[in-house]
Tab-separated table of C-alpha atoms and ligand atoms in Angstrom:
chain	number	residue	atom	x	y	z
A	1	MET	CA	10.689	-18.327	-7.134
A	2	PRO	CA	12.015	-15.023	-8.474
A	3	ILE	CA	12.811	-12.783	-5.563
A	4	ALA	CA	14.280	-9.660	-7.020
A	5	GLN	CA	12.806	-6.683	-8.719
A	6	GLY	CA	13.993	-4.241	-11.262
A	7	THR	CA	12.984	-1.482	-13.542
A	8	LEU	CA	11.167	-2.037	-16.753
A	9	ASP	CA	14.367	-1.659	-18.760
A	10	ASN	CA	12.885	-0.259	-21.930
A	11	LEU	CA	10.805	2.278	-20.058
A	12	LYS	CA	13.434	4.091	-18.030
A	13	SER	CA	13.223	7.838	-18.156
A	14	PRO	CA	16.560	9.714	-18.290
A	15	GLU	CA	16.112	10.829	-14.656
A	16	SER	CA	15.798	7.268	-13.421
A	17	GLU	CA	18.829	5.808	-15.241
A	18	ASP	CA	21.066	3.904	-12.885
A	19	THR	CA	24.204	5.727	-13.982
A	20	PRO	CA	27.211	7.069	-12.056
A	21	SER	CA	25.946	10.600	-12.739
A	22	LEU	CA	23.280	10.293	-9.997
A	23	PRO	CA	24.204	12.765	-7.246
A	24	SER	CA	25.460	11.284	-4.000
A	25	LEU	CA	23.728	12.030	-0.714
A	26	LEU	CA	25.049	12.032	2.839
A	27	ILE	CA	22.568	11.827	5.727
A	28	ARG	CA	24.512	13.004	8.763
A	29	ASP	CA	23.963	12.207	12.399
A	30	ALA	CA	20.632	10.367	12.308
A	31	HIS	CA	19.191	7.767	14.633
A	32	ILE	CA	19.303	4.812	12.240
A	33	TRP	CA	16.861	1.920	12.527
A	34	THR	CA	18.854	-1.079	11.436
A	35	GLU	CA	18.251	-4.780	12.063
A	36	ASN	CA	15.840	-4.103	14.910
A	37	ARG	CA	17.800	-1.506	16.861
A	38	ILE	CA	18.665	2.148	16.686
A	39	ILE	CA	22.260	3.300	16.196
A	40	ARG	CA	23.471	6.851	15.832
A	41	GLY	CA	25.367	7.560	12.643
A	42	SER	CA	25.458	8.638	9.038
A	43	ILE	CA	24.333	7.072	5.753
A	44	PHE	CA	26.102	7.565	2.430
A	45	ILE	CA	24.064	6.930	-0.731
A	46	GLU	CA	25.725	6.729	-4.126
A	47	ASN	CA	24.213	5.744	-7.490
A	48	GLY	CA	20.852	5.262	-5.809
A	49	ARG	CA	22.110	2.675	-3.298
A	50	ILE	CA	23.190	2.736	0.322
A	51	GLN	CA	26.990	2.521	0.133
A	52	ARG	CA	27.848	2.837	3.804
A	53	THR	CA	26.404	3.396	7.234
A	54	ALA	CA	28.851	4.350	9.984
A	55	ARG	CA	29.161	6.446	13.129
A	56	LYS	CA	30.996	9.131	11.160
A	57	ILE	CA	31.370	9.468	7.396
A	58	SER	CA	33.495	12.264	5.968
A	59	ALA	CA	33.282	11.397	2.249
A	60	PRO	CA	32.291	14.424	0.166
A	61	ALA	CA	28.743	14.210	-1.161
A	62	ASP	CA	26.808	16.254	-3.716
A	63	GLU	CA	24.099	16.850	-1.149
A	64	GLU	CA	23.929	16.620	2.639
A	65	ILE	CA	21.120	16.400	5.143
A	66	LEU	CA	21.766	17.099	8.802
A	67	ALA	CA	19.364	14.655	10.426
A	68	ARG	CA	20.054	15.328	14.091
A	69	GLY	CA	17.060	14.278	16.190
A	70	LEU	CA	15.427	12.384	13.310
A	71	VAL	CA	14.986	8.615	12.986
A	72	ALA	CA	16.024	7.051	9.659
A	73	LEU	CA	13.792	4.140	8.624
A	74	PRO	CA	13.709	2.026	5.461
A	75	GLY	CA	11.266	3.589	2.980
A	76	LEU	CA	7.709	2.324	3.417
A	77	VAL	CA	6.133	-0.084	0.927
A	78	ASP	CA	2.373	0.141	0.290
A	79	ALA	CA	1.250	-3.025	-1.469
A	80	HIS	CA	-2.307	-1.778	-2.043
A	81	VAL	CA	-2.991	1.597	-3.651
A	82	HIS	CA	-5.291	2.879	-6.375
A	83	LEU	CA	-3.369	5.561	-8.273
A	84	ARG	CA	-6.171	5.748	-10.904
A	85	ASP	CA	-4.801	7.959	-13.747
A	86	MET	CA	-5.800	7.435	-17.403
A	87	LYS	CA	-9.602	7.856	-17.710
A	88	LEU	CA	-9.895	8.178	-13.921
A	89	ALA	CA	-7.223	10.892	-13.686
A	90	TYR	CA	-9.890	13.309	-12.438
A	91	LYS	CA	-9.867	11.280	-9.174
A	92	GLU	CA	-6.058	10.889	-8.953
A	93	ASP	CA	-3.138	10.637	-11.349
A	94	PHE	CA	0.338	9.136	-11.154
A	95	THR	CA	1.910	12.433	-10.087
A	96	SER	CA	-0.679	13.419	-7.457
A	97	GLY	CA	-0.910	9.858	-6.079
A	98	THR	CA	2.840	9.339	-5.818
A	99	SER	CA	3.250	12.853	-4.343
A	100	ALA	CA	0.806	11.733	-1.645
A	101	ALA	CA	2.922	8.583	-1.230
A	102	ALA	CA	6.113	10.649	-0.885
A	103	ALA	CA	4.489	12.923	1.710
A	104	GLY	CA	3.341	9.835	3.612
A	105	GLY	CA	6.782	8.173	3.673
A	106	PHE	CA	5.998	5.515	1.045
A	107	THR	CA	8.927	5.068	-1.340
A	108	THR	CA	7.317	2.112	-3.127
A	109	VAL	CA	3.667	1.504	-4.019
A	110	LEU	CA	1.907	-1.326	-5.844
A	111	ASP	CA	-1.055	-0.133	-7.880
A	112	MET	CA	-4.320	-2.037	-8.279
A	113	PRO	CA	-5.747	-3.035	-11.687
A	114	ASN	CA	-9.361	-1.757	-11.461
A	115	THR	CA	-8.540	1.271	-13.593
A	116	LEU	CA	-10.080	2.534	-16.832
A	117	PRO	CA	-9.027	0.691	-18.897
A	118	PRO	CA	-8.400	-2.180	-16.440
A	119	THR	CA	-4.960	-3.811	-16.173
A	120	ASP	CA	-6.122	-7.113	-17.644
A	121	SER	CA	-3.510	-7.878	-20.318
A	122	SER	CA	0.245	-7.550	-20.743
A	123	LYS	CA	-0.331	-4.859	-23.370
A	124	ARG	CA	-2.374	-2.743	-20.982
A	125	LEU	CA	0.086	-3.308	-18.157
A	126	LEU	CA	2.952	-2.089	-20.356
A	127	GLU	CA	0.965	0.946	-21.519
A	128	LYS	CA	0.202	1.845	-17.906
A	129	ALA	CA	3.859	1.350	-16.942
A	130	LYS	CA	5.009	3.569	-19.785
A	131	ARG	CA	2.659	6.350	-18.776
A	132	ALA	CA	3.691	5.986	-15.121
A	133	SER	CA	7.440	6.057	-15.816
A	134	ARG	CA	7.352	9.747	-16.772
A	135	ASN	CA	5.059	10.820	-13.960
A	136	ILE	CA	5.887	8.988	-10.730
A	137	LEU	CA	7.812	10.368	-7.756
A	138	VAL	CA	8.131	7.047	-5.905
A	139	ASN	CA	8.835	3.522	-7.143
A	140	THR	CA	5.686	1.933	-8.541
A	141	GLY	CA	4.741	-1.610	-9.492
A	142	PHE	CA	1.466	-3.031	-10.800
A	143	HIS	CA	-0.942	-5.761	-9.859
A	144	ALA	CA	-2.938	-7.383	-12.699
A	145	ALA	CA	-6.592	-8.415	-12.888
A	146	ALA	CA	-7.583	-12.076	-12.499
A	147	VAL	CA	-8.392	-13.580	-15.885
A	148	GLY	CA	-9.267	-17.158	-16.789
A	149	ASP	CA	-6.649	-17.578	-19.541
A	150	PRO	CA	-3.340	-19.007	-18.201
A	151	GLY	CA	-1.475	-17.615	-21.227
A	152	ALA	CA	-2.634	-14.093	-20.386
A	153	VAL	CA	-1.590	-14.549	-16.737
A	154	LYS	CA	1.875	-15.679	-17.802
A	155	ALA	CA	2.173	-12.727	-20.218
A	156	MET	CA	1.216	-10.282	-17.442
A	157	LYS	CA	3.863	-11.888	-15.224
A	158	MET	CA	6.442	-11.407	-17.993
A	159	ALA	CA	5.334	-7.764	-18.296
A	160	GLY	CA	6.157	-7.299	-14.601
A	161	ALA	CA	2.883	-7.869	-12.685
A	162	PHE	CA	3.325	-8.358	-8.929
A	163	SER	CA	0.155	-10.380	-8.383
A	164	ILE	CA	-3.133	-11.477	-9.858
A	165	LYS	CA	-5.928	-9.571	-8.132
A	166	LEU	CA	-9.109	-11.497	-7.510
A	167	TYR	CA	-11.951	-9.129	-6.649
A	168	LEU	CA	-14.674	-11.433	-5.368
A	169	PRO	CA	-17.589	-8.957	-4.966
A	170	LYS	CA	-17.457	-8.145	-8.691
A	171	PRO	CA	-14.812	-9.250	-11.224
A	172	ILE	CA	-12.527	-6.602	-12.774
A	173	ALA	CA	-12.245	-8.599	-16.016
A	174	PRO	CA	-14.926	-11.105	-17.131
A	175	LEU	CA	-14.774	-14.067	-14.736
A	176	ASP	CA	-17.511	-16.076	-13.000
A	177	VAL	CA	-16.430	-15.298	-9.428
A	178	GLY	CA	-19.325	-17.354	-8.034
A	179	ASP	CA	-17.978	-20.524	-9.674
A	180	ASP	CA	-15.313	-22.435	-7.753
A	181	LEU	CA	-14.006	-23.977	-10.973
A	182	ALA	CA	-13.340	-20.525	-12.452
A	183	ILE	CA	-11.472	-19.536	-9.275
A	184	VAL	CA	-9.444	-22.756	-9.386
A	185	GLU	CA	-8.356	-21.897	-12.959
A	186	VAL	CA	-7.110	-18.495	-11.761
A	187	LEU	CA	-5.248	-20.023	-8.807
A	188	LYS	CA	-3.642	-22.637	-11.084
A	189	ALA	CA	-2.599	-20.052	-13.665
A	190	ALA	CA	-1.070	-17.851	-10.943
A	191	LYS	CA	0.815	-20.813	-9.518
A	192	GLU	CA	2.197	-21.727	-12.936
A	193	ALA	CA	3.330	-18.135	-13.422
A	194	SER	CA	4.853	-18.072	-9.882
A	195	LEU	CA	2.615	-15.155	-8.920
A	196	PRO	CA	0.671	-14.634	-5.710
A	197	VAL	CA	-3.085	-14.119	-5.911
A	198	THR	CA	-4.233	-11.015	-4.015
A	199	VAL	CA	-7.834	-11.457	-2.903
A	200	HIS	CA	-10.581	-9.027	-1.943
A	201	ALA	CA	-12.377	-11.539	0.248
A	202	GLU	CA	-16.088	-10.716	0.314
A	203	ASP	CA	-18.433	-13.200	-1.347
A	204	ALA	CA	-20.919	-11.525	-3.702
A	205	ALA	CA	-23.579	-14.102	-2.762
A	206	GLN	CA	-23.451	-12.855	0.848
A	207	ILE	CA	-23.922	-9.192	-0.047
A	208	GLU	CA	-27.592	-8.149	-0.056
A	209	PRO	CA	-28.931	-5.985	-2.899
A	210	THR	CA	-28.734	-2.258	-2.155
A	211	ALA	CA	-31.821	-0.864	-3.971
A	212	GLU	CA	-33.895	0.057	-0.888
A	213	ILE	CA	-31.016	1.449	1.104
A	214	ARG	CA	-31.186	5.066	2.290
A	215	THR	CA	-28.483	5.352	4.943
A	216	PHE	CA	-24.889	4.212	5.295
A	217	LYS	CA	-25.937	2.252	8.369
A	218	GLU	CA	-28.338	0.214	6.230
A	219	LEU	CA	-25.595	-0.170	3.659
A	220	ILE	CA	-23.308	-1.757	6.285
A	221	GLY	CA	-26.173	-4.029	7.291
A	222	SER	CA	-26.167	-5.390	3.737
A	223	ARG	CA	-22.466	-6.167	3.876
A	224	LEU	CA	-21.784	-8.011	7.104
A	225	GLY	CA	-18.687	-9.844	8.250
A	226	ARG	CA	-20.139	-13.148	7.076
A	227	ALA	CA	-19.362	-12.128	3.466
A	228	GLU	CA	-15.683	-12.041	4.490
A	229	THR	CA	-15.812	-15.205	6.603
A	230	SER	CA	-17.376	-17.137	3.755
A	231	ALA	CA	-14.905	-15.822	1.138
A	232	VAL	CA	-11.845	-16.465	3.330
A	233	SER	CA	-12.843	-20.064	4.047
A	234	ARG	CA	-13.755	-20.667	0.398
A	235	ILE	CA	-10.421	-19.352	-0.931
A	236	LEU	CA	-8.456	-21.213	1.782
A	237	ARG	CA	-10.193	-24.441	0.758
A	238	LEU	CA	-9.365	-23.899	-2.938
A	239	GLN	CA	-5.808	-22.751	-2.139
A	240	GLU	CA	-5.229	-25.997	-0.265
A	241	GLN	CA	-6.045	-27.962	-3.437
A	242	ILE	CA	-3.771	-25.876	-5.667
A	243	GLY	CA	-0.964	-24.805	-3.306
A	244	CYS	CA	-0.522	-21.335	-4.811
A	245	ARG	CA	0.428	-18.234	-2.816
A	246	VAL	CA	-2.553	-16.187	-1.624
A	247	HIS	CA	-2.478	-12.747	-0.018
A	248	PHE	CA	-5.716	-11.626	1.650
A	249	CYS	CA	-6.219	-7.881	1.178
A	250	HIS	CA	-7.696	-5.620	3.883
A	251	VAL	CA	-9.212	-8.253	6.190
A	252	THR	CA	-11.471	-6.802	8.859
A	253	LEU	CA	-12.143	-9.695	11.251
A	254	PRO	CA	-9.768	-11.187	13.850
A	255	SER	CA	-11.227	-14.595	12.893
A	256	SER	CA	-9.968	-14.100	9.318
A	257	ILE	CA	-6.436	-13.435	10.608
A	258	SER	CA	-6.560	-16.664	12.663
A	259	ALA	CA	-7.951	-18.688	9.740
A	260	ILE	CA	-5.215	-17.426	7.401
A	261	GLY	CA	-2.591	-18.109	10.072
A	262	ASN	CA	0.801	-16.538	10.363
A	263	TRP	CA	3.035	-16.209	7.403
A	264	SER	CA	5.362	-19.071	8.351
A	265	SER	CA	4.346	-21.286	5.418
A	266	GLY	CA	5.251	-18.463	3.039
A	267	ARG	CA	2.039	-19.235	1.127
A	268	LEU	CA	-0.661	-17.367	3.056
A	269	SER	CA	-0.511	-13.767	4.202
A	270	SER	CA	-2.876	-11.097	5.469
A	271	GLU	CA	-3.211	-7.353	5.254
A	272	VAL	CA	-4.944	-4.830	7.500
A	273	THR	CA	-5.600	-1.149	6.837
A	274	PRO	CA	-5.171	1.775	9.250
A	275	HIS	CA	-8.909	2.559	8.944
A	276	HIS	CA	-10.069	-0.927	9.928
A	277	ILE	CA	-7.775	-1.025	12.975
A	278	LEU	CA	-8.449	2.565	14.124
A	279	LEU	CA	-12.097	3.270	13.208
A	280	SER	CA	-15.354	1.475	13.912
A	281	GLU	CA	-18.816	1.614	12.301
A	282	ASP	CA	-19.652	4.446	14.733
A	283	SER	CA	-17.545	6.643	12.416
A	284	LEU	CA	-19.775	5.751	9.463
A	285	ASP	CA	-22.831	6.804	11.506
A	286	LYS	CA	-21.166	10.108	12.285
A	287	LEU	CA	-19.286	10.862	9.081
A	288	GLY	CA	-21.256	9.065	6.338
A	289	TRP	CA	-19.498	9.124	2.955
A	290	LYS	CA	-16.165	10.168	4.467
A	291	ALA	CA	-15.964	6.814	6.237
A	292	TRP	CA	-17.470	4.641	3.500
A	293	MET	CA	-15.189	1.980	2.038
A	294	VAL	CA	-15.319	-1.754	1.321
A	295	PRO	CA	-15.015	-3.940	3.227
A	296	PRO	CA	-16.872	-1.556	5.562
A	297	LEU	CA	-15.905	-0.558	9.103
A	298	ARG	CA	-16.834	-3.076	11.801
A	299	PRO	CA	-18.189	-2.790	15.372
A	300	ARG	CA	-15.863	-1.320	17.986
A	301	HIS	CA	-15.102	-4.614	19.780
A	302	VAL	CA	-14.114	-6.243	16.461
A	303	ARG	CA	-11.899	-3.261	15.618
A	304	ASN	CA	-10.168	-3.520	19.016
A	305	ARG	CA	-9.357	-7.189	18.516
A	306	LEU	CA	-8.147	-6.563	14.965
A	307	PHE	CA	-5.777	-3.888	16.308
A	308	ARG	CA	-4.365	-6.445	18.748
A	309	GLU	CA	-3.870	-9.009	15.960
A	310	MET	CA	-1.863	-6.366	14.084
A	311	ALA	CA	0.160	-5.186	17.087
A	312	THR	CA	1.119	-8.717	18.132
A	313	GLY	CA	2.355	-9.541	14.639
A	314	ASN	CA	-0.341	-11.970	13.520
A	315	ALA	CA	-1.231	-9.838	10.497
A	316	THR	CA	1.494	-9.847	7.820
A	317	ILE	CA	1.355	-6.271	6.526
A	318	ILE	CA	-0.380	-2.905	6.787
A	319	ALA	CA	-1.518	-1.383	3.482
A	320	THR	CA	-3.499	1.816	3.025
A	321	ASP	CA	-5.940	0.800	0.245
A	322	HIS	CA	-5.596	4.446	-0.842
A	323	ALA	CA	-8.759	4.774	-2.959
A	324	PRO	CA	-9.468	8.373	-3.953
A	325	HIS	CA	-12.731	9.677	-5.435
A	326	THR	CA	-14.070	13.192	-5.929
A	327	ILE	CA	-16.143	14.686	-3.105
A	328	LYS	CA	-18.982	15.172	-5.610
A	329	GLU	CA	-19.052	11.403	-6.263
A	330	LYS	CA	-18.723	10.559	-2.581
A	331	ARG	CA	-21.687	12.798	-1.687
A	332	LEU	CA	-24.087	10.768	-3.855
A	333	PRO	CA	-26.800	8.740	-2.023
A	334	PRO	CA	-25.304	5.768	-0.087
A	335	GLN	CA	-25.956	3.073	-2.691
A	336	LYS	CA	-24.298	5.234	-5.371
A	337	SER	CA	-21.471	6.707	-3.277
A	338	PRO	CA	-18.240	5.034	-4.438
A	339	PRO	CA	-16.456	3.236	-1.582
A	340	GLY	CA	-12.892	4.263	-0.710
A	341	ILE	CA	-10.852	6.859	1.126
A	342	PRO	CA	-7.384	8.333	0.569
A	343	GLY	CA	-4.875	6.809	3.003
A	344	LEU	CA	-1.308	7.464	1.882
A	345	GLU	CA	-0.884	10.712	3.811
A	346	THR	CA	-2.582	9.680	7.038
A	347	ALA	CA	-1.185	6.163	7.665
A	348	MET	CA	2.225	7.082	9.043
A	349	PRO	CA	1.280	9.995	11.351
A	350	LEU	CA	-1.585	7.870	12.737
A	351	MET	CA	0.593	4.797	13.276
A	352	LEU	CA	3.496	6.811	14.737
A	353	THR	CA	0.952	8.232	17.189
A	354	MET	CA	0.143	4.637	18.231
A	355	VAL	CA	3.890	4.017	18.737
A	356	ASN	CA	4.175	7.172	20.866
A	357	LYS	CA	1.166	6.029	22.918
A	358	GLY	CA	2.903	2.700	23.562
A	359	LYS	CA	0.259	0.666	21.718
A	360	LEU	CA	2.668	-0.625	19.098
A	361	SER	CA	6.445	-0.983	18.882
A	362	LEU	CA	8.458	0.892	16.272
A	363	GLY	CA	10.020	-2.417	15.220
A	364	ARG	CA	6.600	-3.941	14.535
A	365	LEU	CA	5.588	-0.862	12.560
A	366	VAL	CA	8.708	-1.098	10.361
A	367	SER	CA	7.999	-4.810	9.765
A	368	LEU	CA	4.349	-4.205	8.850
A	369	LEU	CA	4.904	-1.171	6.637
A	370	SER	CA	8.269	-1.919	5.054
A	371	THR	CA	10.166	-5.162	5.693
A	372	ASN	CA	7.238	-7.578	5.324
A	373	PRO	CA	5.547	-6.047	2.255
A	374	ALA	CA	8.962	-5.839	0.534
A	375	LYS	CA	9.647	-9.509	1.293
A	376	LEU	CA	6.121	-10.623	0.403
A	377	PHE	CA	6.280	-9.095	-3.077
A	378	GLY	CA	9.886	-10.056	-3.845
A	379	LEU	CA	11.437	-6.602	-3.438
A	380	SER	CA	14.709	-8.004	-2.131
A	381	SER	CA	16.692	-4.741	-2.192
A	382	LYS	CA	14.025	-2.841	-0.237
A	383	GLY	CA	12.528	-2.935	3.249
A	384	ARG	CA	15.818	-2.912	5.136
A	385	LEU	CA	18.197	-0.111	5.911
A	386	ARG	CA	21.598	-1.658	5.227
A	387	GLU	CA	24.593	-1.380	2.934
A	388	GLY	CA	23.792	-2.465	-0.630
A	389	ALA	CA	20.044	-1.810	-0.285
A	390	ASP	CA	18.230	0.710	-2.487
A	391	GLY	CA	18.490	4.332	-1.372
A	392	ASP	CA	14.857	4.435	-0.223
A	393	ILE	CA	14.912	6.029	3.213
A	394	ILE	CA	12.607	8.176	5.303
A	395	LEU	CA	13.504	10.502	8.141
A	396	VAL	CA	10.890	10.621	10.844
A	397	ASP	CA	10.372	13.200	13.580
A	398	MET	CA	8.942	11.158	16.451
A	399	LYS	CA	8.090	14.224	18.539
A	400	LYS	CA	6.380	16.461	15.997
A	401	LYS	CA	2.752	17.133	16.800
A	402	GLY	CA	0.184	17.707	14.086
A	403	LYS	CA	-3.430	17.440	13.066
A	404	ILE	CA	-4.863	15.546	10.081
A	405	ASP	CA	-5.804	18.254	7.592
A	406	PRO	CA	-7.197	16.977	4.248
A	407	ASP	CA	-6.873	20.470	2.698
A	408	LYS	CA	-3.113	19.937	2.795
A	409	PHE	CA	-3.144	16.548	1.025
A	410	PHE	CA	-1.147	16.196	-2.188
A	411	SER	CA	-3.751	13.608	-3.218
A	412	LYS	CA	-6.623	15.040	-5.262
A	413	ALA	CA	-9.014	13.581	-2.663
A	414	HIS	CA	-9.268	16.259	0.029
A	415	TYR	CA	-11.293	14.363	2.616
A	416	SER	CA	-10.588	11.866	5.378
A	417	PRO	CA	-12.487	10.176	8.209
A	418	PHE	CA	-9.440	11.107	10.319
A	419	GLU	CA	-9.875	14.847	9.729
A	420	GLY	CA	-8.964	16.759	12.889
A	421	TRP	CA	-7.234	13.804	14.616
A	422	LYS	CA	-4.278	14.945	16.665
A	423	THR	CA	-1.059	13.124	15.841
A	424	GLN	CA	2.417	12.832	17.292
A	425	GLY	CA	5.160	11.666	14.944
A	426	ALA	CA	5.587	12.813	11.347
A	427	VAL	CA	7.466	12.032	8.149
A	428	HIS	CA	10.091	14.765	7.784
A	429	THR	CA	11.981	13.698	4.631
A	430	THR	CA	11.416	11.031	1.972
A	431	ILE	CA	14.314	9.805	-0.152
A	432	VAL	CA	13.654	7.688	-3.258
A	433	ASN	CA	16.571	6.058	-5.118
A	434	GLY	CA	18.912	8.491	-3.326
A	435	SER	CA	16.914	11.622	-4.296
A	436	ILE	CA	15.020	13.781	-1.831
A	437	VAL	CA	11.420	13.840	-3.089
A	438	TYR	CA	9.705	15.290	-0.001
A	439	SER	CA	11.017	17.481	2.762
A	440	ASN	CA	9.311	19.334	5.569
A	441	GLY	CA	5.882	19.720	3.997
A	442	GLU	CA	7.054	20.277	0.424
A	443	ILE	CA	7.385	18.022	-2.615
A	444	THR	CA	10.972	18.503	-3.780
A	445	GLY	CA	11.261	15.673	-6.329
A	446	LYS	CA	10.480	15.700	-10.025
A	447	PRO	CA	7.997	13.388	-11.736
A	448	GLY	CA	10.077	10.530	-13.151
A	449	THR	CA	12.251	10.179	-10.019
A	450	GLY	CA	10.415	6.978	-9.129
A	451	ARG	CA	11.100	3.808	-11.105
A	452	VAL	CA	8.624	1.423	-12.612
A	453	LEU	CA	9.253	-1.847	-10.786
A	454	ARG	CA	9.007	-5.178	-12.495
A	455	ASN	CA	8.423	-8.318	-10.515
A	456	GLY	CA	11.135	-10.919	-10.785
A	457	ARG	CA	13.830	-8.572	-12.071
A	458	ARG	CA	16.785	-7.083	-10.263
A	459	ARG	CA	17.446	-3.564	-11.388
B	501	ZN	ZN1	-8.399	-1.592	-2.910
């Protein structure tokens, strides 16, 4: 199994060349999170990599940050974002989406394939990567759409795809998602290409038609947890026959987490989102379109148990499912309102607040938002703050109080169901490949600072 990543060699922009001319950076006097404990010291980054961490470093550097009072964590990895761009650039583009990532502490994001055009061939994946390479502020990789043709799956793997995304409610590329045999073909092709299958587990057959629906409450009633339960058990049954790797995106039920099991086999993993562990369907009643996403929010008691599954380490990763739309689109009647909310800029302040409240340990948070997603998607030089790792680091102010304010988002989507929530703990500085891309409320990096990541390649 390939377990390293790298840039798409022929697509490097001059700014992202791994050459000795990259400025060095010294982070002085931080509280450094390393191998599950905090030590006080400095970090020296040269040529985009962490060269040294030590109590005191006096080497001259091109740039210095005095990080007294701040906690240095490995850069966060969001395995599930929708950066849109191309014909959907009016909702979000590579620069606005990765600026939001930088502000949220995410130094690496993996983008979903349901774009216009969709990422359903190696040619389209390479075109998307080329466009991204000039415009991204954080490292970005791409998932590819599930297609029936094993040759196309292999070609997308060769082009750098991180997974094959199987969207069960409605296929992204033509595929009979109701037919087990069609799904088996996708699982087989992914296995042959050594790629995981990322699944949106809601069975279309269990989702009631939405024609008569007038309220978001009725909309939720048409999309109950049984659609997830049925899809999870169906995919687990087919996975058992094929033996491929399957990652279950944004699961909403504690029973799904138990069915998937912990990640010990290395073949099955689960993902939860901040909105499903922090909000319940009461928010949809109150906020309507601002809290409308799929899978939808669940009852409060389900949400509480899902939070516990996450905090005790039974879920594998947290991902934001950052899914921006315009407010005009979101305000359409419920059955036409596109599901999805922006999440890149709210995840970390919300989760740090949970750490400050004692509901979650900092170590667990680092595992869920950095170490585990990096490991799951083969990003072997990310997810850990240690010598030799990529210079992807965030500095966090654990004490800083704030309030979620969508007007301040770098994302084009200026709305959030968390609007007005009081937070404690904030991302202060985000460093990508040794360059400071975000600091104290401002984007300081240039588009092109991020690298296009390619699965299976070391940079
Ligand atoms: Zn999504």
